[in-house]
Amino acid sequence: MQWSLATLILLSCLTSRIDAQEPPAHFSPAERGYWFILNKPYLIPDFDNDTFENLWQSWPEAERNRLEMLPLDLRREEIFSYYGLTNRPSERSEKPLQYVVNNNGQYFMNCFSCHGGEVAGWVIPGLPNSNYALQTLTDDVRTTKLRIGKPLSSRDLSSIFFPMGGTNGTTNAVMFGVALESYRDHDMNILSFRSPPRMIHHDMEPPPWWHFKKRKYLYIDGFVEKDYRALIPFVLIRENDRAQLDEWESDFKDIYAYLESIEAPKYPFEINADLARAGELVFHKNCVECHGTYGDSPTYPQRTIPIEVIGTDPVRLQALSREHRANYGKSWLSHYGARKIIENPEGYVAPPLDGIWASAPYFHNGSVPTLEGVLSLEKRPEVWKKESQKYDTEAVGVTFSAYDRTPVEVTAPAERRRYFDTSKPGKSNSGHDYPNTLSSADKKALLEYLKTL
């Protein structure tokens, strides 16, 4: 089953009226999977509604003064925007897409925190959340709880030492998985003690979920054969023992079915058809070997490009040790070796390009704000800041301001996270320089064709 955005919106309207602990019996596996993400918590609560409504009091003074004058509903909208949260598509509730909210007003992070965002005025489940300010939200939650007398959770404490993400829209998600898996044996039983794993903290742009059905192997380095258990590492907190994982296993089979059902969103703006046809010729001559073909008979080679050839930032490839990959391959997560594991991948997998217009910024680390920058190295800013939700139809991607460096007067950590600095470790925008061989006319035509995918 494949879903259009209209189907997702209809389902969202339905789930907004559901108050049960399990999805309706008539739901398909994919429908159940979507329901589970929205309504069933798999982690401990991050905060409650009282904490959420007081977060703004941790903001800079000028912002606090402005919000103090706003009515509660408008203040809530400002809080959503500040942290990169969105409403649920066509759902009449105050619950953000990115969190499960139970009847007691507790908020539990869900998969849409990173994989549900907004582009061109649309809120799209499965879209990379390029606005998510996870580190800022985490810091402000801890500060707010201390101020209003709420107890701190284990996550509030661990995040003091463990970075959540250095730039808004990207997170340290890969290292979350490494840390959580390291304190489990091969059967996923919790170990009382083990030496900390090697940690190379770095930020990643989440991939769009509509690519999931095309892949046979997961992650940017393609080291894990696709399987529903590969979705489970991010819920391996100590509060979830092996018995809990067994209880939830059928849920993750349904979530897997939901991911398999997602379709790429279609470009909503005008396309120059003649220019796009010319761009299709350029694409087929230069790009299909790595990125596949599109249309009525699509193909996808899932080709791994050696790191010395692709030339993009190598930190993600270096961050996972061979030992970590091998342990994964021996564990319950890979069905004790029944699913193939690549212990020493050579580089990064060239992604499918369906819906590429929607998934800015680009590269695995989110370092390039527009498709124009992907095709033209001179269009890649050294430091950039997203300026609005307005979509750039000419450059195809984020509306941004460019800088030589992060302004020295910007000292507050929350504000500095709004700037993407490509000079920092793991954030390079270099590589993928194949378009250098194309003429300006070919690049313009190719850019137009990419809108059609």
CSV table of C-alpha atoms in Angstrom, one decimal:
chain,number,residue,atom,x,y,z
A,1,MET,CA,0.0,0.0,0.0
A,2,GLN,CA,1.3,3.4,-0.9
A,3,TRP,CA,-0.1,6.6,0.6
A,4,SER,CA,-0.5,10.1,-0.9
A,5,LEU,CA,-0.3,13.2,1.3
A,6,ALA,CA,-4.1,13.4,1.2
A,7,THR,CA,-4.3,9.9,2.7
A,8,LEU,CA,-2.0,10.9,5.5
A,9,ILE,CA,-4.1,13.9,6.2
A,10,LEU,CA,-7.2,11.9,6.4
A,11,LEU,CA,-5.6,9.4,8.7
A,12,SER,CA,-4.4,12.3,10.9
A,13,CYS,CA,-7.9,13.5,11.2
A,14,LEU,CA,-9.0,10.0,12.3
A,15,THR,CA,-6.2,9.6,14.8
A,16,SER,CA,-7.0,12.9,16.4
A,17,ARG,CA,-10.3,11.3,17.6
A,18,ILE,CA,-8.6,8.2,19.0
A,19,ASP,CA,-8.2,7.9,22.7
A,20,ALA,CA,-7.5,4.2,22.9
A,21,GLN,CA,-4.2,2.4,23.8
A,22,GLU,CA,-4.2,0.4,20.6
A,23,PRO,CA,-5.1,1.4,17.0
A,24,PRO,CA,-8.5,0.3,15.6
A,25,ALA,CA,-8.8,-3.3,14.6
A,26,HIS,CA,-9.6,-2.5,10.9
A,27,PHE,CA,-6.3,-0.6,10.4
A,28,SER,CA,-3.8,-2.0,7.9
A,29,PRO,CA,-0.2,-2.7,9.1
A,30,ALA,CA,0.9,0.6,7.6
A,31,GLU,CA,-1.9,2.5,9.2
A,32,ARG,CA,-1.1,1.0,12.5
A,33,GLY,CA,2.5,1.9,12.2
A,34,TYR,CA,1.6,5.6,11.6
A,35,TRP,CA,-0.8,5.4,14.6
A,36,PHE,CA,1.9,3.9,16.8
A,37,ILE,CA,4.4,6.7,16.1
A,38,LEU,CA,1.8,9.4,16.9
A,39,ASN,CA,0.2,7.8,19.9
A,40,LYS,CA,2.3,5.2,21.6
A,41,PRO,CA,5.3,6.3,23.7
A,42,TYR,CA,8.5,4.1,23.5
A,43,LEU,CA,10.7,6.4,25.5
A,44,ILE,CA,10.4,8.1,28.9
A,45,PRO,CA,8.7,11.5,28.9
A,46,ASP,CA,10.9,14.5,28.1
A,47,PHE,CA,8.6,17.1,29.9
A,48,ASP,CA,5.0,17.8,30.7
A,49,ASN,CA,2.6,20.5,29.5
A,50,ASP,CA,3.4,22.8,32.4
A,51,THR,CA,7.1,22.7,31.5
A,52,PHE,CA,6.3,23.2,27.8
A,53,GLU,CA,4.2,26.3,28.4
A,54,ASN,CA,7.0,27.8,30.5
A,55,LEU,CA,9.9,27.2,28.1
A,56,TRP,CA,9.7,30.7,26.7
A,57,GLN,CA,10.8,32.1,30.0
A,58,SER,CA,14.3,30.6,29.3
A,59,TRP,CA,14.6,32.7,26.1
A,60,PRO,CA,16.6,36.0,25.7
A,61,GLU,CA,15.0,39.0,27.5
A,62,ALA,CA,13.7,40.7,24.4
A,63,GLU,CA,11.9,37.5,23.3
A,64,ARG,CA,10.5,37.0,26.8
A,65,ASN,CA,9.1,40.6,26.9
A,66,ARG,CA,7.5,40.0,23.5
A,67,LEU,CA,5.9,36.7,24.4
A,68,GLU,CA,4.7,37.9,27.7
A,69,MET,CA,2.2,40.2,25.9
A,70,LEU,CA,0.8,37.4,23.7
A,71,PRO,CA,-2.3,35.3,24.4
A,72,LEU,CA,-1.7,31.6,25.3
A,73,ASP,CA,-2.5,30.2,21.8
A,74,LEU,CA,-0.2,32.6,20.0
A,75,ARG,CA,2.6,32.0,22.6
A,76,ARG,CA,2.2,28.3,21.9
A,77,GLU,CA,2.7,28.9,18.2
A,78,GLU,CA,5.9,30.8,18.9
A,79,ILE,CA,7.2,28.0,21.1
A,80,PHE,CA,6.5,25.5,18.2
A,81,SER,CA,8.3,27.7,15.8
A,82,TYR,CA,11.3,28.4,18.1
A,83,TYR,CA,12.1,24.7,18.5
A,84,GLY,CA,11.1,23.5,15.0
A,85,LEU,CA,7.9,21.8,16.0
A,86,THR,CA,4.8,21.6,13.8
A,87,ASN,CA,1.1,20.9,14.1
A,88,ARG,CA,-0.1,17.5,13.0
A,89,PRO,CA,-1.4,17.6,9.4
A,90,SER,CA,-5.1,18.7,9.5
A,91,GLU,CA,-5.5,17.6,13.1
A,92,ARG,CA,-7.4,19.8,15.4
A,93,SER,CA,-5.3,19.4,18.5
A,94,GLU,CA,-2.5,21.1,20.2
A,95,LYS,CA,-0.3,18.1,20.0
A,96,PRO,CA,2.9,18.5,17.9
A,97,LEU,CA,3.6,16.0,15.2
A,98,GLN,CA,7.0,15.4,16.8
A,99,TYR,CA,5.8,14.2,20.2
A,100,VAL,CA,3.3,11.7,21.7
A,101,VAL,CA,1.2,13.5,24.3
A,102,ASN,CA,-0.7,11.4,26.7
A,103,ASN,CA,-3.8,12.2,28.7
A,104,ASN,CA,-1.7,13.4,31.6
A,105,GLY,CA,0.0,16.0,29.4
A,106,GLN,CA,3.4,14.3,29.3
A,107,TYR,CA,5.4,14.7,26.1
A,108,PHE,CA,7.4,11.7,24.7
A,109,MET,CA,9.7,12.2,21.7
A,110,ASN,CA,8.7,10.2,18.6
A,111,CYS,CA,10.3,9.4,15.3
A,112,PHE,CA,8.8,12.5,13.7
A,113,SER,CA,11.0,14.7,15.8
A,114,CYS,CA,13.7,14.2,13.2
A,115,HIS,CA,11.6,12.8,10.4
A,116,GLY,CA,8.6,15.1,10.3
A,117,GLY,CA,9.0,18.7,9.1
A,118,GLU,CA,7.7,21.6,7.1
A,119,VAL,CA,8.5,22.7,3.6
A,120,ALA,CA,6.8,25.3,1.4
A,121,GLY,CA,4.0,25.6,3.9
A,122,TRP,CA,3.3,21.8,4.1
A,123,VAL,CA,3.8,19.7,7.2
A,124,ILE,CA,4.9,16.3,5.9
A,125,PRO,CA,5.4,13.2,8.0
A,126,GLY,CA,8.6,11.5,6.7
A,127,LEU,CA,10.2,14.8,5.7
A,128,PRO,CA,13.6,15.7,7.4
A,129,ASN,CA,12.9,18.2,10.1
A,130,SER,CA,15.4,20.9,9.1
A,131,ASN,CA,14.1,23.3,11.8
A,132,TYR,CA,14.4,21.0,14.9
A,133,ALA,CA,16.4,22.7,17.6
A,134,LEU,CA,17.0,19.6,19.8
A,135,GLN,CA,20.0,20.9,21.8
A,136,THR,CA,18.3,24.2,22.5
A,137,LEU,CA,15.0,22.4,23.5
A,138,THR,CA,16.9,20.0,25.7
A,139,ASP,CA,18.8,22.8,27.5
A,140,ASP,CA,15.7,24.9,28.0
A,141,VAL,CA,13.7,21.9,29.3
A,142,ARG,CA,16.3,21.3,32.0
A,143,THR,CA,16.5,25.0,32.9
A,144,THR,CA,12.7,25.3,33.0
A,145,LYS,CA,12.3,22.2,35.2
A,146,LEU,CA,14.8,23.6,37.7
A,147,ARG,CA,13.1,27.0,37.7
A,148,ILE,CA,9.6,25.7,38.3
A,149,GLY,CA,10.5,22.8,40.6
A,150,LYS,CA,10.1,19.8,38.4
A,151,PRO,CA,12.3,16.7,38.9
A,152,LEU,CA,15.0,16.1,36.3
A,153,SER,CA,14.8,12.9,34.2
A,154,SER,CA,17.8,10.7,33.4
A,155,ARG,CA,17.8,12.3,29.9
A,156,ASP,CA,18.0,15.8,31.4
A,157,LEU,CA,21.1,14.7,33.3
A,158,SER,CA,22.8,12.7,30.5
A,159,SER,CA,22.3,15.5,28.0
A,160,ILE,CA,24.5,17.8,30.2
A,161,PHE,CA,27.5,15.7,28.9
A,162,PHE,CA,26.2,14.2,25.7
A,163,PRO,CA,25.7,16.6,22.8
A,164,MET,CA,22.3,16.5,21.1
A,165,GLY,CA,23.2,18.5,18.0
A,166,GLY,CA,25.4,21.5,17.2
A,167,THR,CA,23.2,23.1,14.5
A,168,ASN,CA,19.5,23.4,14.3
A,169,GLY,CA,18.1,20.8,11.9
A,170,THR,CA,20.8,18.3,12.5
A,171,THR,CA,21.4,15.9,15.5
A,172,ASN,CA,24.0,13.6,16.9
A,173,ALA,CA,21.6,10.7,16.3
A,174,VAL,CA,24.3,8.2,15.1
A,175,MET,CA,26.1,8.4,18.4
A,176,PHE,CA,22.8,8.1,20.3
A,177,GLY,CA,22.6,4.6,18.7
A,178,VAL,CA,26.2,3.8,19.4
A,179,ALA,CA,25.9,4.7,23.1
A,180,LEU,CA,22.6,2.9,23.6
A,181,GLU,CA,23.7,-0.3,21.9
A,182,SER,CA,27.0,-0.4,23.8
A,183,TYR,CA,25.3,-1.2,27.1
A,184,ARG,CA,23.5,-4.3,25.8
A,185,ASP,CA,24.7,-7.8,25.2
A,186,HIS,CA,23.9,-9.7,22.0
A,187,ASP,CA,20.5,-10.7,23.3
A,188,MET,CA,19.7,-7.0,24.1
A,189,ASN,CA,19.9,-7.6,27.9
A,190,ILE,CA,21.1,-4.6,29.8
A,191,LEU,CA,24.7,-4.8,31.0
A,192,SER,CA,25.4,-3.4,34.5
A,193,PHE,CA,28.8,-2.1,33.4
A,194,ARG,CA,30.8,-1.9,30.2
A,195,SER,CA,33.6,0.5,29.3
A,196,PRO,CA,32.3,3.5,27.3
A,197,PRO,CA,32.5,3.0,23.5
A,198,ARG,CA,34.6,5.1,21.2
A,199,MET,CA,32.5,8.3,20.5
A,200,ILE,CA,33.0,10.6,17.6
A,201,HIS,CA,30.2,13.1,18.0
A,202,HIS,CA,29.0,14.6,14.8
A,203,ASP,CA,25.7,16.0,13.4
A,204,MET,CA,23.6,14.4,10.7
A,205,GLU,CA,20.8,15.5,8.5
A,206,PRO,CA,18.0,12.9,8.8
A,207,PRO,CA,17.2,11.1,5.5
A,208,PRO,CA,13.7,11.4,4.0
A,209,TRP,CA,11.6,8.4,4.8
A,210,TRP,CA,10.1,8.0,1.3
A,211,HIS,CA,13.5,6.6,0.2
A,212,PHE,CA,13.1,3.7,2.7
A,213,LYS,CA,11.2,1.4,0.3
A,214,LYS,CA,13.9,1.7,-2.3
A,215,ARG,CA,16.8,0.7,-0.1
A,216,LYS,CA,18.0,-2.8,0.6
A,217,TYR,CA,20.6,-1.5,3.1
A,218,LEU,CA,20.1,1.3,5.6
A,219,TYR,CA,22.1,4.3,6.7
A,220,ILE,CA,24.4,6.6,4.7
A,221,ASP,CA,27.1,4.0,4.7
A,222,GLY,CA,24.7,1.1,3.9
A,223,PHE,CA,26.1,-1.2,6.6
A,224,VAL,CA,22.8,-2.7,7.8
A,225,GLU,CA,20.5,-4.9,5.7
A,226,LYS,CA,17.0,-3.5,5.9
A,227,ASP,CA,14.9,-5.0,8.6
A,228,TYR,CA,12.3,-3.8,11.2
A,229,ARG,CA,14.7,-4.5,14.1
A,230,ALA,CA,17.1,-1.9,12.6
A,231,LEU,CA,14.5,0.7,13.7
A,232,ILE,CA,14.8,-0.4,17.4
A,233,PRO,CA,18.2,0.9,18.5
A,234,PHE,CA,16.9,4.4,19.3
A,235,VAL,CA,14.5,3.0,22.0
A,236,LEU,CA,17.2,1.0,23.8
A,237,ILE,CA,17.2,3.2,26.9
A,238,ARG,CA,17.8,1.5,30.2
A,239,GLU,CA,14.1,1.7,31.1
A,240,ASN,CA,13.3,-0.6,28.2
A,241,ASP,CA,14.5,-4.2,29.0
A,242,ARG,CA,14.5,-7.2,26.6
A,243,ALA,CA,11.0,-8.2,27.7
A,244,GLN,CA,9.7,-4.8,26.7
A,245,LEU,CA,11.4,-5.1,23.2
A,246,ASP,CA,9.7,-8.5,22.7
A,247,GLU,CA,6.4,-6.9,23.6
A,248,TRP,CA,6.9,-4.1,21.1
A,249,GLU,CA,8.3,-6.2,18.2
A,250,SER,CA,5.0,-6.4,16.4
A,251,ASP,CA,4.6,-2.6,16.7
A,252,PHE,CA,7.9,-2.1,14.8
A,253,LYS,CA,6.9,-4.5,12.1
A,254,ASP,CA,3.9,-2.2,11.5
A,255,ILE,CA,6.1,0.9,11.7
A,256,TYR,CA,8.3,-0.8,9.1
A,257,ALA,CA,5.2,-1.3,6.9
A,258,TYR,CA,4.4,2.4,7.3
A,259,LEU,CA,7.9,3.5,6.2
A,260,GLU,CA,7.5,1.2,3.2
A,261,SER,CA,4.3,2.9,2.2
A,262,ILE,CA,5.4,6.5,2.1
A,263,GLU,CA,5.5,8.4,-1.2
A,264,ALA,CA,7.7,11.3,-2.1
A,265,PRO,CA,5.8,14.7,-2.2
A,266,LYS,CA,5.4,16.3,-5.6
A,267,TYR,CA,6.8,19.7,-6.4
A,268,PRO,CA,4.0,22.2,-5.8
A,269,PHE,CA,5.3,25.1,-7.9
A,270,GLU,CA,5.4,25.8,-11.6
A,271,ILE,CA,8.0,23.8,-13.7
A,272,ASN,CA,9.4,24.8,-17.1
A,273,ALA,CA,8.5,21.7,-19.0
A,274,ASP,CA,10.8,22.3,-22.0
A,275,LEU,CA,13.8,23.1,-19.7
A,276,ALA,CA,13.0,20.0,-17.6
A,277,ARG,CA,13.1,17.8,-20.7
A,278,ALA,CA,16.5,19.2,-21.6
A,279,GLY,CA,17.6,18.5,-18.0
A,280,GLU,CA,16.4,14.9,-18.2
A,281,LEU,CA,18.9,14.3,-21.0
A,282,VAL,CA,21.7,15.8,-18.9
A,283,PHE,CA,20.6,13.6,-15.9
A,284,HIS,CA,20.6,10.4,-18.0
A,285,LYS,CA,24.0,11.2,-19.4
A,286,ASN,CA,25.6,12.1,-16.0
A,287,CYS,CA,23.7,10.9,-13.0
A,288,VAL,CA,21.8,7.6,-13.4
A,289,GLU,CA,24.9,5.4,-12.7
A,290,CYS,CA,24.7,6.4,-9.1
A,291,HIS,CA,21.2,7.8,-8.5
A,292,GLY,CA,19.1,5.6,-10.7
A,293,THR,CA,16.3,6.4,-13.1
A,294,TYR,CA,12.8,7.8,-12.6
A,295,GLY,CA,9.4,7.7,-14.3
A,296,ASP,CA,7.3,4.7,-15.2
A,297,SER,CA,10.1,2.1,-14.8
A,298,PRO,CA,12.4,3.4,-12.0
A,299,THR,CA,15.7,1.8,-11.1
A,300,TYR,CA,17.9,2.4,-8.1
A,301,PRO,CA,21.4,0.8,-7.9
A,302,GLN,CA,22.1,1.6,-4.3
A,303,ARG,CA,25.8,2.2,-5.2
A,304,THR,CA,28.4,2.8,-2.6
A,305,ILE,CA,30.9,5.5,-3.7
A,306,PRO,CA,34.4,5.3,-2.1
A,307,ILE,CA,35.0,8.2,0.2
A,308,GLU,CA,38.1,9.3,-1.7
A,309,VAL,CA,35.9,9.5,-4.8
A,310,ILE,CA,32.8,11.2,-3.4
A,311,GLY,CA,35.0,13.6,-1.3
A,312,THR,CA,32.2,14.6,1.1
A,313,ASP,CA,32.8,14.9,4.8
A,314,PRO,CA,34.3,11.6,6.1
A,315,VAL,CA,33.5,11.9,9.8
A,316,ARG,CA,30.3,10.0,9.6
A,317,LEU,CA,32.1,7.0,7.9
A,318,GLN,CA,34.8,7.1,10.6
A,319,ALA,CA,32.5,7.4,13.5
A,320,LEU,CA,31.3,3.8,13.5
A,321,SER,CA,34.1,1.4,14.4
A,322,ARG,CA,34.5,-2.0,12.8
A,323,GLU,CA,33.9,-3.5,16.2
A,324,HIS,CA,30.6,-1.8,16.6
A,325,ARG,CA,29.4,-3.0,13.2
A,326,ALA,CA,30.5,-6.5,14.0
A,327,ASN,CA,28.8,-6.6,17.3
A,328,TYR,CA,25.6,-5.4,15.7
A,329,GLY,CA,25.9,-8.3,13.2
A,330,LYS,CA,26.1,-10.8,16.0
A,331,SER,CA,23.2,-9.5,18.0
A,332,TRP,CA,19.4,-9.8,18.2
A,333,LEU,CA,19.1,-6.6,16.1
A,334,SER,CA,20.4,-8.5,13.0
A,335,HIS,CA,18.7,-11.7,14.0
A,336,TYR,CA,22.1,-13.0,15.1
A,337,GLY,CA,23.7,-12.7,11.7
A,338,ALA,CA,20.7,-13.6,9.5
A,339,ARG,CA,20.7,-10.1,8.2
A,340,LYS,CA,23.9,-9.1,6.3
A,341,ILE,CA,26.2,-6.5,7.9
A,342,ILE,CA,29.0,-4.7,6.1
A,343,GLU,CA,31.7,-4.3,8.7
A,344,ASN,CA,34.0,-2.0,6.7
A,345,PRO,CA,32.1,0.0,4.2
A,346,GLU,CA,34.3,2.0,1.8
A,347,GLY,CA,32.2,5.2,1.6
A,348,TYR,CA,28.7,6.5,1.3
A,349,VAL,CA,25.7,5.2,-0.6
A,350,ALA,CA,24.4,7.6,-3.3
A,351,PRO,CA,20.7,8.2,-2.3
A,352,PRO,CA,17.6,8.1,-4.4
A,353,LEU,CA,16.5,11.5,-5.6
A,354,ASP,CA,12.7,11.2,-5.3
A,355,GLY,CA,11.3,14.3,-3.7
A,356,ILE,CA,14.7,15.9,-3.6
A,357,TRP,CA,13.2,19.3,-4.0
A,358,ALA,CA,11.7,19.0,-0.5
A,359,SER,CA,14.6,17.6,1.5
A,360,ALA,CA,16.9,20.7,1.7
A,361,PRO,CA,19.5,21.2,3.1
A,362,TYR,CA,21.6,18.7,1.3
A,363,PHE,CA,24.5,16.2,1.8
A,364,HIS,CA,24.4,13.7,4.7
A,365,ASN,CA,25.4,16.4,7.1
A,366,GLY,CA,23.0,19.1,5.9
A,367,SER,CA,25.8,21.4,4.8
A,368,VAL,CA,24.5,22.7,1.5
A,369,PRO,CA,21.3,24.8,1.7
A,370,THR,CA,20.1,24.5,-2.0
A,371,LEU,CA,20.3,22.2,-4.9
A,372,GLU,CA,21.9,25.0,-6.9
A,373,GLY,CA,24.8,24.7,-4.4
A,374,VAL,CA,25.0,20.9,-4.9
A,375,LEU,CA,25.4,21.5,-8.7
A,376,SER,CA,27.7,24.6,-8.3
A,377,LEU,CA,30.5,24.6,-5.7
A,378,GLU,CA,30.8,28.3,-5.8
A,379,LYS,CA,27.2,28.6,-4.6
A,380,ARG,CA,28.0,26.8,-1.3
A,381,PRO,CA,28.3,29.3,1.5
A,382,GLU,CA,31.0,28.9,4.2
A,383,VAL,CA,28.5,29.9,6.9
A,384,TRP,CA,24.8,30.2,6.4
A,385,LYS,CA,21.6,30.8,8.4
A,386,LYS,CA,18.1,29.9,7.4
A,387,GLU,CA,16.1,33.1,7.3
A,388,SER,CA,12.5,32.0,6.9
A,389,GLN,CA,10.2,29.1,5.9
A,390,LYS,CA,9.8,30.7,2.5
A,391,TYR,CA,10.9,28.2,-0.2
A,392,ASP,CA,13.5,29.3,-2.8
A,393,THR,CA,12.1,28.1,-6.2
A,394,GLU,CA,15.1,29.5,-8.1
A,395,ALA,CA,17.9,27.9,-6.1
A,396,VAL,CA,15.6,25.0,-5.0
A,397,GLY,CA,15.9,24.8,-1.3
A,398,VAL,CA,16.4,26.9,1.8
A,399,THR,CA,16.1,30.7,1.9
A,400,PHE,CA,19.3,31.7,3.7
A,401,SER,CA,21.8,34.4,4.4
A,402,ALA,CA,25.5,33.7,3.8
A,403,TYR,CA,28.5,34.8,6.0
A,404,ASP,CA,32.2,34.5,5.9
A,405,ARG,CA,32.0,33.4,9.6
A,406,THR,CA,29.6,33.3,12.4
A,407,PRO,CA,29.1,36.9,13.6
A,408,VAL,CA,31.2,37.6,16.6
A,409,GLU,CA,28.4,39.4,18.3
A,410,VAL,CA,26.3,36.2,18.3
A,411,THR,CA,27.4,34.6,21.6
A,412,ALA,CA,24.3,32.9,23.0
A,413,PRO,CA,24.5,29.1,22.3
A,414,ALA,CA,20.9,28.9,21.1
A,415,GLU,CA,21.4,31.7,18.6
A,416,ARG,CA,24.8,30.3,17.4
A,417,ARG,CA,23.1,27.0,16.6
A,418,ARG,CA,21.1,28.8,13.9
A,419,TYR,CA,24.3,29.3,11.9
A,420,PHE,CA,25.7,26.4,9.9
A,421,ASP,CA,29.5,26.7,10.0
A,422,THR,CA,31.1,24.4,7.4
A,423,SER,CA,34.6,24.8,9.0
A,424,LYS,CA,33.6,22.7,12.0
A,425,PRO,CA,34.4,19.0,12.2
A,426,GLY,CA,31.9,16.9,10.5
A,427,LYS,CA,30.2,19.8,8.7
A,428,SER,CA,32.3,20.2,5.6
A,429,ASN,CA,30.4,21.1,2.4
A,430,SER,CA,33.1,19.8,0.1
A,431,GLY,CA,32.9,16.9,-2.4
A,432,HIS,CA,30.4,15.7,-5.0
A,433,ASP,CA,32.1,17.9,-7.5
A,434,TYR,CA,31.0,15.9,-10.6
A,435,PRO,CA,28.8,18.8,-11.8
A,436,ASN,CA,32.0,20.9,-12.4
A,437,THR,CA,32.1,19.3,-15.9
A,438,LEU,CA,28.7,20.7,-16.8
A,439,SER,CA,28.0,24.0,-18.5
A,440,SER,CA,25.9,26.7,-16.9
A,441,ALA,CA,23.1,25.8,-19.3
A,442,ASP,CA,23.2,22.1,-18.4
A,443,LYS,CA,23.2,22.9,-14.7
A,444,LYS,CA,20.1,25.1,-15.1
A,445,ALA,CA,18.3,22.4,-17.1
A,446,LEU,CA,19.3,19.7,-14.6
A,447,LEU,CA,18.1,21.8,-11.7
A,448,GLU,CA,14.6,22.1,-13.4
A,449,TYR,CA,14.5,18.4,-14.1
A,450,LEU,CA,15.3,17.5,-10.4
A,451,LYS,CA,12.1,19.4,-9.5
A,452,THR,CA,10.0,16.8,-11.3
A,453,LEU,CA,11.3,13.7,-9.4
